Amino acid sequence: MITITFPDGKTKQYEAGVTALDIAKSISEGLARNVLSAKVTPLSFGKGAGGEVWDAIRPIKEDAKILFLTWKDEEGKSTMWHSSAHLFAEALEFFYPGVKFGIGPPVENGFYYDVDLGEKTISSEDFKKIEDKMLELARQKNPYVRKEISKKDAIDFFQKKGDEYKLELLNELQDGQITFYEQGNFTDLCRGPHIPNTGFIKSVKLMNIAGAYWRGDESKKQLTRIYGVTFPSQKELEEHIAMLEEAKKRDHRKLGKELKIFTFNDDVGPGLPLWLPNGATMIEQLETLAKTAEEKAGYKRVRTPHLAKENMYKTSGHLPYYAESMFPPMDMDGEKYYLKAMNCPHHHKIFEALTPSYRDLPLRLAEYGTCYRYEQSGELFGLMRVRSLQMNDAHIYCTKEQFADEFRAVNDMYLKYFKIFGIEKYVMRFSTHSPDKLGKKYVDEPTLWLETEDMVRKVLIESKIPYKEVADEGAFYGPKIDVQVWSAIGREFTLATNQVDFAVPKRFGLTYISNQNKSETPICIHRAPLGTHERFIGFLTEHYAGNFPVWLAAEQVTILPISDKFNDYAKNILTLLKKYYIRASFDDRSEKIGKKIRDAEMMKVPYMLIIGEKEVAVNAVSVRKHGEGDIGSVNAEEFAKKIKQEVDSVMQFDF
Amino acid sequence: MITITFPDGKTKQYEAGVTALDIAKSISEGLARNVLSAKVTPLSFGKGAGGEVWDAIRPIKEDAKILFLTWKDEEGKSTMWHSSAHLFAEALEFFYPGVKFGIGPPVENGFYYDVDLGEKTISSEDFKKIEDKMLELARQKNPYVRKEISKKDAIDFFQKKGDEYKLELLNELQDGQITFYEQGNFTDLCRGPHIPNTGFIKSVKLMNIAGAYWRGDESKKQLTRIYGVTFPSQKELEEHIAMLEEAKKRDHRKLGKELKIFTFNDDVGPGLPLWLPNGATMIEQLETLAKTAEEKAGYKRVRTPHLAKENMYKTSGHLPYYAESMFPPMDMDGEKYYLKAMNCPHHHKIFEALTPSYRDLPLRLAEYGTCYRYEQSGELFGLMRVRSLQMNDAHIYCTKEQFADEFRAVNDMYLKYFKIFGIEKYVMRFSTHSPDKLGKKYVDEPTLWLETEDMVRKVLIESKIPYKEVADEGAFYGPKIDVQVWSAIGREFTLATNQVDFAVPKRFGLTYISNQNKSETPICIHRAPLGTHERFIGFLTEHYAGNFPVWLAAEQVTILPISDKFNDYAKNILTLLKKYYIRASFDDRSEKIGKKIRDAEMMKVPYMLIIGEKEVAVNAVSVRKHGEGDIGSVNAEEFAKKIKQEVDSVMQFDF
């Protein structure tokens, strides 16, 4: 008998060789129907180890911890999409005998498989028949069978099959570590894990076709990459497709161009957005909001240059390890200078210059610092993956006693922002260390790790913030929280990161004089609730579908006179609005009012003020709200006051 | 007879060989007494040539334009200080026979001479006797006599004298272009010009001694550099010394450290200031002011990255010519990237992306962009010469018809800023082109140059702005205005530059659609009224002696309870002040009130609120103004309102 330990710490005895699926069945049939795979941590992995995702039908032979994975878990989804790639391969092989296979992993939204069709071709017109075949095979509920195989036998198999790609992959594997997975008529070289059988896959959609060089190497053969996605129900597929269609309409690259928010330029460089006036205005509003929030929360602003000498990044530990993500150095006066990829080292130097005492702590140093990070040009994507990052950054230096309060205040600020931006779904992904990697992946301070993680966990629980804990994904210098939010159409974004740092202040020799008149090292909290302007505005564009709330909109109001006769009146209205600091414009073109309205609607200006004879006569404006139409006539000054109030209600939000 | 043309265009006939001094005498004896040198432009220099500064007693042999130079002119001052260097050399030689001379030029505030004293030494204790000797020689009114001399004879002279430094300099000169200047017992190799005689020098002060490598080359011998300054009256010398003493007390490096405004750090790099919270707060106030002013003036904000590909700077013409002033390149993805040394090319790309029509002009793009410029580390000086520059930048794109209005509006903005900052003395230094250098130093657009210069001149005259015109100092692409201001203690600073650019937009292919539906190239005005934060805050620190006005001060108010008993009341006052967005602190240390006041006075906090029994009893605060002392007791809310009003009166200044 072996002992299985569940996440809640409870244990139960089973025969050795029991599977996760068996265990699930022993609990309830309903659970068993949903188990796609399981995170298993056998005793032999060692104390504090992180576990592995296993097939739900893989035998467990010794004492182990177990966590069932279902469609609700990232890793459960990932297992199903991995299995779906195999199912797709089986269907493809049916129509394209002799097809050769590269790699076929699960990805963020489904899976892909890179294939070599030889002389044959494939187009989206072929998708339907392949999807149907996949569903037919799925209904057969063929089990995914894991087989350990010798390197020799594996090579024999793919030599017979004539698949040079798999042979190349095999070549790099060690004998004794090779496994095959079989389902129905298809066998693949694969490490797994997989779902119990194909029956879990209830709906299938092949998405698109792209070219992809074998192993990402332009000198190698271009294969055909086919993307697909599957779901455990037809309904979920339909929702997914609807969401994708909506996301396409809300694509921040498309709207960013239409609404003149940002642009790229070849002479400036990829991944380096230029913010057009509309985008820069939005940035200014976000900064005003953040600066007000931070001022109220007792932060102090600082400004630091965008580069520093190599030595600083050696002290911080970013060099040489992080060098690949930094911009290349500049050689100046016989020294290497690097653009900053993060603001913390500069802030540490400011902490040092301020020679603080315990009376000055917590010291919260905030900066909208622009950092530069190198990303492969192929990885760049609109505003979501860029090389220049304007970060809502701050570093909080505090004592151990102050940590919980400070960390709680940081979380509270997040929650207030979520409210302002109407973000209803969010999760804090809490990454901890792994004790067996202390001194390697993690700074070797076992007690500090446990203490800090406990403090963080306690605050998360007390604040009732939805969070999920992930072992072995902390930063080098402390536990980390990634803030994941969902846009209005349900797409997930990672917006921000908080980190607790109990190691780098020491490396920088940062100290404060304690109330015992001793020299102590502070803890540092890294936080950036609004992430970067780039990613945040990218997210907001999708979230609001470009219909930004009035406080954030670059242009808040546009005045549309019905004819040139009313231009003087319109001009007076403009002056009035400006007095209230409203960002307004006045369309004095000799165009028909219909055209003026259409253009303003296209630019998604929140309010249009229509001016005609009637309005002039009663000294009013006829208000049209974007997307809603006419909302009635009102005195111009009252309108201005209302808008100002709407803006102030956000900007003077109670932080 | 030759014709002499005066600056007002009037002409007069003189004998050939007449001197500027003769001409001055022919006008008035009073003028003659003040003429130090003259800018002479002989007819043979060619049409539009810029002229040369000549000795006032140098014969003029052909038709020429003439401009008398006196102590009021930079070049007049420079002439006198150059002559003073010779006078110093004569006095030095008297006490140190055999001394050898390097170079002895006029500089910003006087002159220096680099000398080789051989085995002998000099200290500031020797200054008095040398000064006395200089004054004795000055009273002799020895003329400065210009002599053309052959290279051979010149070499003979310095070989006999045994001065290898002058021989080295001579070696590089061409025969026929060599002149000596003699006064009293001293002869120097010198191009001139000089004042008529030593009698113009009425007061003398030797300032200090430094080491200086011969020709600035560390591998060569170190000479002794002695700095001095002279004036046409004793009173002016006394004023100058008083000003220097005051400037020392107001030194922005000293105050910057004491008031915790900025710091430098070796690991970050020289010339790269880190702005501490107090400095960053001041920056935020300046930016708020500028952004409000620019918003009201119809500017649109943009944001651009801090770097771009090499190609952009080739297009702009900065590379390769300006490469030495730029940071070294970064090699990335097989391309060279440069940190931006100016924002214009990025703004041009934004102009391009906006594809404007005449309806969008003038288009005023503003950015607080941080630029990076390389300065030799020896040239760096506090905030005044740095490598990172946060610039109050904007580029105005307009039609030729709009130019005058736009340029006038830019000047008006300057004048408003001068008022806000209490800058009473300022001059716009208007640099024009030189027709003979068209196509070389200046873009070859003769008509555009004249037209634009005329437009600029007209606006300057109409606006009654003090300005001075300087030929042959324009930018490559158009005329330029350097804004020179004087601090409260009379020191001169160059704060900002405006440039008119009719060439680079064309190089970038920038066009707008005119109302005739044609593609036209806009004119671009570069302007930065507040210069850079670095230089401006350096200037303001001296200007205000660190006693920043309340709207700008990092800490506006500090609350000082007389004893701990009043801490709760003080805390309430703090909350009240924060409600009014006042930057206030609360000194809750258990220190005596005298100590608290001294500390607050040291930090130059504009207002101190003293809280004792009396204040609590009547719900008031006792106000103490920095540098002025007690100004009476007042209701706390009234005080807060008054401060807010004081701040708003600046921030909402009528722009």
mmCIF file with all atom_site columns, N, CA, C and O in Angstrom, chain A residues 266-267 275 280 284 287 291 303 306 309 328 331 333 349 359 372 374 387 390 588, chain B residues 266-267 275 284 287 291 301 303 306 309 328 331 333 349 359 372 374 387 390 588:
data_model
loop_
_atom_site.group_PDB
_atom_site.id
_atom_site.type_symbol
_atom_site.label_atom_id
_atom_site.label_alt_id
_atom_site.label_comp_id
_atom_site.label_asym_id
_atom_site.label_entity_id
_atom_site.label_seq_id
_atom_site.pdbx_PDB_ins_code
_atom_site.Cartn_x
_atom_site.Cartn_y
_atom_site.Cartn_z
_atom_site.occupancy
_atom_site.B_iso_or_equiv
_atom_site.pdbx_formal_charge
_atom_site.auth_seq_id
_atom_site.auth_comp_id
_atom_site.auth_asym_id
_atom_site.auth_atom_id
_atom_site.pdbx_PDB_model_num
ATOM 1   N N  . ASP A 1 266 ? 9.976   52.358 -39.239 1.00 0.00 ? 266 ASP A N  1
ATOM 2   C CA . ASP A 1 266 ? 11.152  51.541 -39.552 1.00 0.00 ? 266 ASP A CA 1
ATOM 3   C C  . ASP A 1 266 ? 12.456  52.208 -39.161 1.00 0.00 ? 266 ASP A C  1
ATOM 4   O O  . ASP A 1 266 ? 13.409  51.540 -38.758 1.00 0.00 ? 266 ASP A O  1
ATOM 5   N N  . ASP A 1 267 ? 12.510  53.540 -39.313 1.00 0.00 ? 267 ASP A N  1
ATOM 6   C CA . ASP A 1 267 ? 13.754  54.242 -39.005 1.00 0.00 ? 267 ASP A CA 1
ATOM 7   C C  . ASP A 1 267 ? 13.989  54.365 -37.505 1.00 0.00 ? 267 ASP A C  1
ATOM 8   O O  . ASP A 1 267 ? 15.105  54.621 -37.068 1.00 0.00 ? 267 ASP A O  1
ATOM 9   N N  . TRP A 1 275 ? 4.210   57.418 -29.677 1.00 0.00 ? 275 TRP A N  1
ATOM 10  C CA . TRP A 1 275 ? 2.858   57.721 -29.204 1.00 0.00 ? 275 TRP A CA 1
ATOM 11  C C  . TRP A 1 275 ? 2.365   58.994 -29.855 1.00 0.00 ? 275 TRP A C  1
ATOM 12  O O  . TRP A 1 275 ? 2.902   60.073 -29.621 1.00 0.00 ? 275 TRP A O  1
ATOM 13  N N  . ALA A 1 280 ? -0.558  59.810 -26.394 1.00 0.00 ? 280 ALA A N  1
ATOM 14  C CA . ALA A 1 280 ? 0.193   60.525 -25.359 1.00 0.00 ? 280 ALA A CA 1
ATOM 15  C C  . ALA A 1 280 ? -0.773  61.169 -24.361 1.00 0.00 ? 280 ALA A C  1
ATOM 16  O O  . ALA A 1 280 ? -0.504  61.217 -23.163 1.00 0.00 ? 280 ALA A O  1
ATOM 17  N N  . GLU A 1 284 ? -0.880  60.572 -20.398 1.00 0.00 ? 284 GLU A N  1
ATOM 18  C CA . GLU A 1 284 ? -0.855  61.643 -19.394 1.00 0.00 ? 284 GLU A CA 1
ATOM 19  C C  . GLU A 1 284 ? -1.962  61.432 -18.357 1.00 0.00 ? 284 GLU A C  1
ATOM 20  O O  . GLU A 1 284 ? -1.764  61.685 -17.172 1.00 0.00 ? 284 GLU A O  1
ATOM 21  N N  . GLU A 1 287 ? -0.966  58.648 -16.055 1.00 0.00 ? 287 GLU A N  1
ATOM 22  C CA . GLU A 1 287 ? 0.092   59.078 -15.133 1.00 0.00 ? 287 GLU A CA 1
ATOM 23  C C  . GLU A 1 287 ? -0.463  59.998 -14.055 1.00 0.00 ? 287 GLU A C  1
ATOM 24  O O  . GLU A 1 287 ? -0.074  59.907 -12.896 1.00 0.00 ? 287 GLU A O  1
ATOM 25  N N  . LYS A 1 291 ? -0.040  59.087 -10.310 1.00 0.00 ? 291 LYS A N  1
ATOM 26  C CA . LYS A 1 291 ? 0.728   59.983 -9.446  1.00 0.00 ? 291 LYS A CA 1
ATOM 27  C C  . LYS A 1 291 ? -0.125  60.474 -8.281  1.00 0.00 ? 291 LYS A C  1
ATOM 28  O O  . LYS A 1 291 ? 0.351   60.585 -7.160  1.00 0.00 ? 291 LYS A O  1
ATOM 29  N N  . ARG A 1 303 ? 13.514  60.636 -10.243 1.00 0.00 ? 303 ARG A N  1
ATOM 30  C CA . ARG A 1 303 ? 13.793  60.544 -11.682 1.00 0.00 ? 303 ARG A CA 1
ATOM 31  C C  . ARG A 1 303 ? 15.218  60.041 -11.848 1.00 0.00 ? 303 ARG A C  1
ATOM 32  O O  . ARG A 1 303 ? 16.137  60.570 -11.228 1.00 0.00 ? 303 ARG A O  1
ATOM 33  N N  . HIS A 1 306 ? 18.320  56.840 -18.029 1.00 0.00 ? 306 HIS A N  1
ATOM 34  C CA . HIS A 1 306 ? 17.923  55.594 -18.680 1.00 0.00 ? 306 HIS A CA 1
ATOM 35  C C  . HIS A 1 306 ? 19.068  54.624 -18.873 1.00 0.00 ? 306 HIS A C  1
ATOM 36  O O  . HIS A 1 306 ? 18.924  53.642 -19.596 1.00 0.00 ? 306 HIS A O  1
ATOM 37  N N  . LYS A 1 309 ? 26.317  52.283 -15.701 1.00 0.00 ? 309 LYS A N  1
ATOM 38  C CA . LYS A 1 309 ? 27.495  51.493 -16.028 1.00 0.00 ? 309 LYS A CA 1
ATOM 39  C C  . LYS A 1 309 ? 27.247  50.011 -15.758 1.00 0.00 ? 309 LYS A C  1
ATOM 40  O O  . LYS A 1 309 ? 26.448  49.645 -14.889 1.00 0.00 ? 309 LYS A O  1
ATOM 41  N N  . PRO A 1 328 ? 22.132  45.935 -26.102 1.00 0.00 ? 328 PRO A N  1
ATOM 42  C CA . PRO A 1 328 ? 23.590  45.790 -26.100 1.00 0.00 ? 328 PRO A CA 1
ATOM 43  C C  . PRO A 1 328 ? 24.259  47.030 -25.500 1.00 0.00 ? 328 PRO A C  1
ATOM 44  O O  . PRO A 1 328 ? 23.682  48.108 -25.502 1.00 0.00 ? 328 PRO A O  1
ATOM 45  N N  . ASP A 1 331 ? 29.927  51.610 -25.507 1.00 0.00 ? 331 ASP A N  1
ATOM 46  C CA . ASP A 1 331 ? 31.279  51.792 -24.979 1.00 0.00 ? 331 ASP A CA 1
ATOM 47  C C  . ASP A 1 331 ? 31.587  53.276 -24.895 1.00 0.00 ? 331 ASP A C  1
ATOM 48  O O  . ASP A 1 331 ? 31.624  53.958 -25.913 1.00 0.00 ? 331 ASP A O  1
ATOM 49  N N  . ASP A 1 333 ? 34.073  56.225 -22.749 1.00 0.00 ? 333 ASP A N  1
ATOM 50  C CA . ASP A 1 333 ? 35.163  56.512 -21.805 1.00 0.00 ? 333 ASP A CA 1
ATOM 51  C C  . ASP A 1 333 ? 35.751  55.224 -21.238 1.00 0.00 ? 333 ASP A C  1
ATOM 52  O O  . ASP A 1 333 ? 36.078  55.152 -20.042 1.00 0.00 ? 333 ASP A O  1
ATOM 53  N N  . LYS A 1 349 ? 20.222  53.218 -5.519  1.00 0.00 ? 349 LYS A N  1
ATOM 54  C CA . LYS A 1 349 ? 21.248  54.256 -5.376  1.00 0.00 ? 349 LYS A CA 1
ATOM 55  C C  . LYS A 1 349 ? 20.659  55.519 -4.748  1.00 0.00 ? 349 LYS A C  1
ATOM 56  O O  . LYS A 1 349 ? 21.345  56.241 -4.035  1.00 0.00 ? 349 LYS A O  1
ATOM 57  N N  . ARG A 1 359 ? 13.128  56.394 10.875  1.00 0.00 ? 359 ARG A N  1
ATOM 58  C CA . ARG A 1 359 ? 12.069  57.399 10.808  1.00 0.00 ? 359 ARG A CA 1
ATOM 59  C C  . ARG A 1 359 ? 11.611  57.647 9.372   1.00 0.00 ? 359 ARG A C  1
ATOM 60  O O  . ARG A 1 359 ? 10.530  58.166 9.135   1.00 0.00 ? 359 ARG A O  1
ATOM 61  N N  . TYR A 1 372 ? 14.211  49.504 -21.151 1.00 0.00 ? 372 TYR A N  1
ATOM 62  C CA . TYR A 1 372 ? 14.411  48.903 -22.469 1.00 0.00 ? 372 TYR A CA 1
ATOM 63  C C  . TYR A 1 372 ? 14.785  47.444 -22.306 1.00 0.00 ? 372 TYR A C  1
ATOM 64  O O  . TYR A 1 372 ? 15.713  47.137 -21.567 1.00 0.00 ? 372 TYR A O  1
ATOM 65  N N  . TYR A 1 374 ? 15.350  43.752 -24.510 1.00 0.00 ? 374 TYR A N  1
ATOM 66  C CA . TYR A 1 374 ? 15.486  43.163 -25.836 1.00 0.00 ? 374 TYR A CA 1
ATOM 67  C C  . TYR A 1 374 ? 14.543  41.975 -25.982 1.00 0.00 ? 374 TYR A C  1
ATOM 68  O O  . TYR A 1 374 ? 14.510  41.091 -25.136 1.00 0.00 ? 374 TYR A O  1
ATOM 69  N N  . ARG A 1 387 ? 9.853   46.701 -27.010 1.00 0.00 ? 387 ARG A N  1
ATOM 70  C CA . ARG A 1 387 ? 11.215  46.822 -26.474 1.00 0.00 ? 387 ARG A CA 1
ATOM 71  C C  . ARG A 1 387 ? 11.363  48.023 -25.541 1.00 0.00 ? 387 ARG A C  1
ATOM 72  O O  . ARG A 1 387 ? 12.327  48.120 -24.824 1.00 0.00 ? 387 ARG A O  1
ATOM 73  N N  . GLN A 1 390 ? 7.305   51.867 -20.580 1.00 0.00 ? 390 GLN A N  1
ATOM 74  C CA . GLN A 1 390 ? 7.098   52.960 -19.633 1.00 0.00 ? 390 GLN A CA 1
ATOM 75  C C  . GLN A 1 390 ? 6.350   52.396 -18.444 1.00 0.00 ? 390 GLN A C  1
ATOM 76  O O  . GLN A 1 390 ? 5.164   52.125 -18.524 1.00 0.00 ? 390 GLN A O  1
ATOM 77  N N  . ASP A 1 588 ? -15.182 72.512 -37.694 1.00 0.00 ? 588 ASP A N  1
ATOM 78  C CA . ASP A 1 588 ? -15.664 73.674 -38.459 1.00 0.00 ? 588 ASP A CA 1
ATOM 79  C C  . ASP A 1 588 ? -15.634 73.416 -39.968 1.00 0.00 ? 588 ASP A C  1
ATOM 80  O O  . ASP A 1 588 ? -15.692 74.349 -40.761 1.00 0.00 ? 588 ASP A O  1
ATOM 81  N N  . ASP B 1 266 ? 28.770  57.002 -8.884  1.00 0.00 ? 266 ASP B N  1
ATOM 82  C CA . ASP B 1 266 ? 29.822  56.445 -9.741  1.00 0.00 ? 266 ASP B CA 1
ATOM 83  C C  . ASP B 1 266 ? 29.349  55.259 -10.561 1.00 0.00 ? 266 ASP B C  1
ATOM 84  O O  . ASP B 1 266 ? 29.787  55.078 -11.695 1.00 0.00 ? 266 ASP B O  1
ATOM 85  N N  . ASP B 1 267 ? 28.481  54.437 -9.981  1.00 0.00 ? 267 ASP B N  1
ATOM 86  C CA . ASP B 1 267 ? 28.019  53.250 -10.700 1.00 0.00 ? 267 ASP B CA 1
ATOM 87  C C  . ASP B 1 267 ? 27.024  53.596 -11.795 1.00 0.00 ? 267 ASP B C  1
ATOM 88  O O  . ASP B 1 267 ? 26.785  52.802 -12.698 1.00 0.00 ? 267 ASP B O  1
ATOM 89  N N  . TRP B 1 275 ? 17.702  62.228 -9.582  1.00 0.00 ? 275 TRP B N  1
ATOM 90  C CA . TRP B 1 275 ? 16.887  63.247 -8.920  1.00 0.00 ? 275 TRP B CA 1
ATOM 91  C C  . TRP B 1 275 ? 16.256  62.661 -7.682  1.00 0.00 ? 275 TRP B C  1
ATOM 92  O O  . TRP B 1 275 ? 15.425  61.757 -7.763  1.00 0.00 ? 275 TRP B O  1
ATOM 93  N N  . GLU B 1 284 ? 8.384   67.878 -11.295 1.00 0.00 ? 284 GLU B N  1
ATOM 94  C CA . GLU B 1 284 ? 6.953   67.660 -11.556 1.00 0.00 ? 284 GLU B CA 1
ATOM 95  C C  . GLU B 1 284 ? 6.206   68.998 -11.626 1.00 0.00 ? 284 GLU B C  1
ATOM 96  O O  . GLU B 1 284 ? 5.303   69.169 -12.432 1.00 0.00 ? 284 GLU B O  1
ATOM 97  N N  . GLU B 1 287 ? 7.011   70.694 -14.873 1.00 0.00 ? 287 GLU B N  1
ATOM 98  C CA . GLU B 1 287 ? 6.326   70.019 -15.989 1.00 0.00 ? 287 GLU B CA 1
ATOM 99  C C  . GLU B 1 287 ? 4.836   70.347 -15.990 1.00 0.00 ? 287 GLU B C  1
ATOM 100 O O  . GLU B 1 287 ? 4.241   70.556 -17.050 1.00 0.00 ? 287 GLU B O  1
ATOM 101 N N  . LYS B 1 291 ? 3.211   71.990 -19.111 1.00 0.00 ? 291 LYS B N  1
ATOM 102 C CA . LYS B 1 291 ? 2.155   71.267 -19.815 1.00 0.00 ? 291 LYS B CA 1
ATOM 103 C C  . LYS B 1 291 ? 0.867   72.090 -19.848 1.00 0.00 ? 291 LYS B C  1
ATOM 104 O O  . LYS B 1 291 ? 0.160   72.098 -20.847 1.00 0.00 ? 291 LYS B O  1
ATOM 105 N N  . ARG B 1 301 ? 0.661   66.810 -26.954 1.00 0.00 ? 301 ARG B N  1
ATOM 106 C CA . ARG B 1 301 ? 1.775   66.041 -26.390 1.00 0.00 ? 301 ARG B CA 1
ATOM 107 C C  . ARG B 1 301 ? 1.989   64.743 -27.163 1.00 0.00 ? 301 ARG B C  1
ATOM 108 O O  . ARG B 1 301 ? 1.049   64.120 -27.648 1.00 0.00 ? 301 ARG B O  1
ATOM 109 N N  . ARG B 1 303 ? 4.916   61.124 -27.191 1.00 0.00 ? 303 ARG B N  1
ATOM 110 C CA . ARG B 1 303 ? 5.953   60.403 -26.452 1.00 0.00 ? 303 ARG B CA 1
ATOM 111 C C  . ARG B 1 303 ? 6.741   59.571 -27.443 1.00 0.00 ? 303 ARG B C  1
ATOM 112 O O  . ARG B 1 303 ? 6.139   58.841 -28.238 1.00 0.00 ? 303 ARG B O  1
ATOM 113 N N  . HIS B 1 306 ? 13.694  56.612 -26.558 1.00 0.00 ? 306 HIS B N  1
ATOM 114 C CA . HIS B 1 306 ? 14.948  57.338 -26.355 1.00 0.00 ? 306 HIS B CA 1
ATOM 115 C C  . HIS B 1 306 ? 16.029  56.939 -27.343 1.00 0.00 ? 306 HIS B C  1
ATOM 116 O O  . HIS B 1 306 ? 17.186  57.297 -27.156 1.00 0.00 ? 306 HIS B O  1
ATOM 117 N N  . LYS B 1 309 ? 17.275  54.086 -34.980 1.00 0.00 ? 309 LYS B N  1
ATOM 118 C CA . LYS B 1 309 ? 18.325  53.510 -35.825 1.00 0.00 ? 309 LYS B CA 1
ATOM 119 C C  . LYS B 1 309 ? 19.204  54.607 -36.415 1.00 0.00 ? 309 LYS B C  1
ATOM 120 O O  . LYS B 1 309 ? 18.754  55.737 -36.632 1.00 0.00 ? 309 LYS B O  1
ATOM 121 N N  . PRO B 1 328 ? 27.732  56.629 -27.874 1.00 0.00 ? 328 PRO B N  1
ATOM 122 C CA . PRO B 1 328 ? 28.153  55.612 -28.854 1.00 0.00 ? 328 PRO B CA 1
ATOM 123 C C  . PRO B 1 328 ? 26.995  54.675 -29.198 1.00 0.00 ? 328 PRO B C  1
ATOM 124 O O  . PRO B 1 328 ? 26.070  54.516 -28.404 1.00 0.00 ? 328 PRO B O  1
ATOM 125 N N  . ASP B 1 331 ? 24.804  47.964 -31.025 1.00 0.00 ? 331 ASP B N  1
ATOM 126 C CA . ASP B 1 331 ? 24.611  47.062 -32.158 1.00 0.00 ? 331 ASP B CA 1
ATOM 127 C C  . ASP B 1 331 ? 23.528  46.054 -31.836 1.00 0.00 ? 331 ASP B C  1
ATOM 128 O O  . ASP B 1 331 ? 23.678  45.253 -30.919 1.00 0.00 ? 331 ASP B O  1
ATOM 129 N N  . ASP B 1 333 ? 20.499  43.438 -33.698 1.00 0.00 ? 333 ASP B N  1
ATOM 130 C CA . ASP B 1 333 ? 19.909  42.847 -34.901 1.00 0.00 ? 333 ASP B CA 1
ATOM 131 C C  . ASP B 1 333 ? 20.635  43.326 -36.158 1.00 0.00 ? 333 ASP B C  1
ATOM 132 O O  . ASP B 1 333 ? 19.992  43.589 -37.190 1.00 0.00 ? 333 ASP B O  1
ATOM 133 N N  . LYS B 1 349 ? 8.828   62.037 -37.497 1.00 0.00 ? 349 LYS B N  1
ATOM 134 C CA . LYS B 1 349 ? 8.178   60.769 -37.843 1.00 0.00 ? 349 LYS B CA 1
ATOM 135 C C  . LYS B 1 349 ? 6.715   60.766 -37.385 1.00 0.00 ? 349 LYS B C  1
ATOM 136 O O  . LYS B 1 349 ? 5.864   60.135 -38.015 1.00 0.00 ? 349 LYS B O  1
ATOM 137 N N  . ARG B 1 359 ? -5.498  71.958 -42.642 1.00 0.00 ? 359 ARG B N  1
ATOM 138 C CA . ARG B 1 359 ? -6.417  72.170 -41.520 1.00 0.00 ? 359 ARG B CA 1
ATOM 139 C C  . ARG B 1 359 ? -5.782  71.800 -40.190 1.00 0.00 ? 359 ARG B C  1
ATOM 140 O O  . ARG B 1 359 ? -6.236  72.230 -39.133 1.00 0.00 ? 359 ARG B O  1
ATOM 141 N N  . TYR B 1 372 ? 20.244  62.455 -24.718 1.00 0.00 ? 372 TYR B N  1
ATOM 142 C CA . TYR B 1 372 ? 21.570  62.120 -24.199 1.00 0.00 ? 372 TYR B CA 1
ATOM 143 C C  . TYR B 1 372 ? 22.626  62.702 -25.112 1.00 0.00 ? 372 TYR B C  1
ATOM 144 O O  . TYR B 1 372 ? 22.585  62.476 -26.321 1.00 0.00 ? 372 TYR B O  1
ATOM 145 N N  . TYR B 1 374 ? 26.897  63.448 -25.451 1.00 0.00 ? 374 TYR B N  1
ATOM 146 C CA . TYR B 1 374 ? 28.196  63.150 -24.892 1.00 0.00 ? 374 TYR B CA 1
ATOM 147 C C  . TYR B 1 374 ? 28.969  64.436 -24.662 1.00 0.00 ? 374 TYR B C  1
ATOM 148 O O  . TYR B 1 374 ? 29.080  65.277 -25.554 1.00 0.00 ? 374 TYR B O  1
ATOM 149 N N  . ARG B 1 387 ? 25.113  64.938 -19.155 1.00 0.00 ? 387 ARG B N  1
ATOM 150 C CA . ARG B 1 387 ? 24.972  64.057 -20.320 1.00 0.00 ? 387 ARG B CA 1
ATOM 151 C C  . ARG B 1 387 ? 23.524  63.649 -20.555 1.00 0.00 ? 387 ARG B C  1
ATOM 152 O O  . ARG B 1 387 ? 23.186  63.148 -21.622 1.00 0.00 ? 387 ARG B O  1
ATOM 153 N N  . GLN B 1 390 ? 16.673  66.501 -19.781 1.00 0.00 ? 390 GLN B N  1
ATOM 154 C CA . GLN B 1 390 ? 15.212  66.419 -19.846 1.00 0.00 ? 390 GLN B CA 1
ATOM 155 C C  . GLN B 1 390 ? 14.716  67.749 -20.387 1.00 0.00 ? 390 GLN B C  1
ATOM 156 O O  . GLN B 1 390 ? 14.701  68.735 -19.693 1.00 0.00 ? 390 GLN B O  1
ATOM 157 N N  . ASP B 1 588 ? 7.580   65.237 13.983  1.00 0.00 ? 588 ASP B N  1
ATOM 158 C CA . ASP B 1 588 ? 7.106   64.672 15.252  1.00 0.00 ? 588 ASP B CA 1
ATOM 159 C C  . ASP B 1 588 ? 8.261   64.201 16.141  1.00 0.00 ? 588 ASP B C  1
ATOM 160 O O  . ASP B 1 588 ? 8.050   63.425 17.065  1.00 0.00 ? 588 ASP B O  1
#
